[in-house]
XYZ file of C-alpha atoms in Angstrom:
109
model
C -38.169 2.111 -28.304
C -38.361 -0.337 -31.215
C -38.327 2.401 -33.679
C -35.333 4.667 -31.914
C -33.663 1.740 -32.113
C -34.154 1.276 -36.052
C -33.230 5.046 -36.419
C -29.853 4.643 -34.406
C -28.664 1.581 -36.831
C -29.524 3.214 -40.006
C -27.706 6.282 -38.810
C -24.398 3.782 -37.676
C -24.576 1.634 -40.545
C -23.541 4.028 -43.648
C -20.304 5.391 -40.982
C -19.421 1.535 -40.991
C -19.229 0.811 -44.914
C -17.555 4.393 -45.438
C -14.012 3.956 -46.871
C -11.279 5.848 -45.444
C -10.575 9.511 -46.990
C -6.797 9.402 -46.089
C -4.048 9.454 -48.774
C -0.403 9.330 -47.982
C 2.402 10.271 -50.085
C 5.892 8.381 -48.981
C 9.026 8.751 -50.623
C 12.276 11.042 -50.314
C 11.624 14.611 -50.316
C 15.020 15.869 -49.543
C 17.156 15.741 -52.924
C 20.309 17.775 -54.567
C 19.835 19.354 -57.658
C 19.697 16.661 -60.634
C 19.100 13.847 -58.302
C 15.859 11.558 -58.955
C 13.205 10.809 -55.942
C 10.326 8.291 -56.114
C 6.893 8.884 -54.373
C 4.489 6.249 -53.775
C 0.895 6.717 -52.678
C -1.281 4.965 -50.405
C -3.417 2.996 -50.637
C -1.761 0.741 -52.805
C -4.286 -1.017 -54.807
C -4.541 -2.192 -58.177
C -7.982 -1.637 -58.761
C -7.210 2.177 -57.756
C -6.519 5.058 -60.411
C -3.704 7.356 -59.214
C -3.932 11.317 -60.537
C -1.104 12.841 -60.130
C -0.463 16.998 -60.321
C 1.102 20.057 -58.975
C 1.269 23.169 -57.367
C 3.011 25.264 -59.404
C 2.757 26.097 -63.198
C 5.722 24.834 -66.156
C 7.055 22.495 -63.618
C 8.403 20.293 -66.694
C 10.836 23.695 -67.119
C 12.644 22.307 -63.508
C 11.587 18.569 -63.228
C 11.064 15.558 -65.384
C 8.278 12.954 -64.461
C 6.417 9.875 -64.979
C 3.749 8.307 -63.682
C 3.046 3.883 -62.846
C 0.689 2.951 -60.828
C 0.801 4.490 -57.179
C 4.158 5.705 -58.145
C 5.436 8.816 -59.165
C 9.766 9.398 -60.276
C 10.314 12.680 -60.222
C 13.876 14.294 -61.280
C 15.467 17.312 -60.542
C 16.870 18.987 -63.970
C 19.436 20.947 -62.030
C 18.356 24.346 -63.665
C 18.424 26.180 -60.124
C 19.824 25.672 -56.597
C 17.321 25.636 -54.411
C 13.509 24.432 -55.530
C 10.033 23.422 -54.057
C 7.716 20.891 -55.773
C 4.116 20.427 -54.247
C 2.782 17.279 -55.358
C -0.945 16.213 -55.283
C -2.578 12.682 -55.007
C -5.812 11.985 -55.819
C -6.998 8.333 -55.573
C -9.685 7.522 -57.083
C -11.373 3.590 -56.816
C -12.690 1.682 -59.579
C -16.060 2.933 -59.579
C -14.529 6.148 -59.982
C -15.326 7.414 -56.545
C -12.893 9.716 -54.866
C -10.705 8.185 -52.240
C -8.646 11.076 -50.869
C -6.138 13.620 -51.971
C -2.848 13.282 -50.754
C -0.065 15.755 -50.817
C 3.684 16.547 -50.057
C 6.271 18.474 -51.131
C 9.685 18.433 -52.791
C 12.426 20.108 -51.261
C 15.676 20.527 -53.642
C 18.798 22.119 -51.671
């Protein structure tokens, strides 16, 4: 008994000190052509290094971007009507584990 309960706290204990795997990306995702959005992810911690990327290839040809923090401005160059942007998250803490990925897209009408 002693021992099966040893084995059930060793399995419990590494699901307790686990850090949670979920990134969110917040921010407008509905713009007009040349207008500017800001996307934020979270967690929101200092300590925390914030990769940002996307889905499609020569997205600097439609969009201009830059990067602080958890942030992410993105603007709309108004070289076509309608657009979609995926945008990636990945969080990384500052042992350089990996947090999460989050992701979202851009929607330009």
């Amino acid at each position: 008994v002693k021992s099966l309960l040893i084995t059930m706290l060793l399995a419990i204990l590494p699901m307790v000190n686990q850090r949670s795997n979920e990134v969110t990306i917040q921010g407008n995702i509905d713009i007009r052509p040349g207008e500017t959005t800001y996307l934020g992810a979270y967690p929101s911690d200092p300590s925390y290094t914030y990769v940002w990327d996307f889905e499609q290839n020569n997205v600097e040809n439609y969009f201009s971007y830059s990067t602080s923090g958890n942030g992410i401005t993105i603007t709309h160059l108004n070289k076509t009507r309608i657009a979609l942007l995926g945008v990636y998250c990945t969080v990384y803490d500052e042992s350089g584990n990996n947090i999460g990925i989050g992701y979202t897209e851009i929607v330009v009408q």
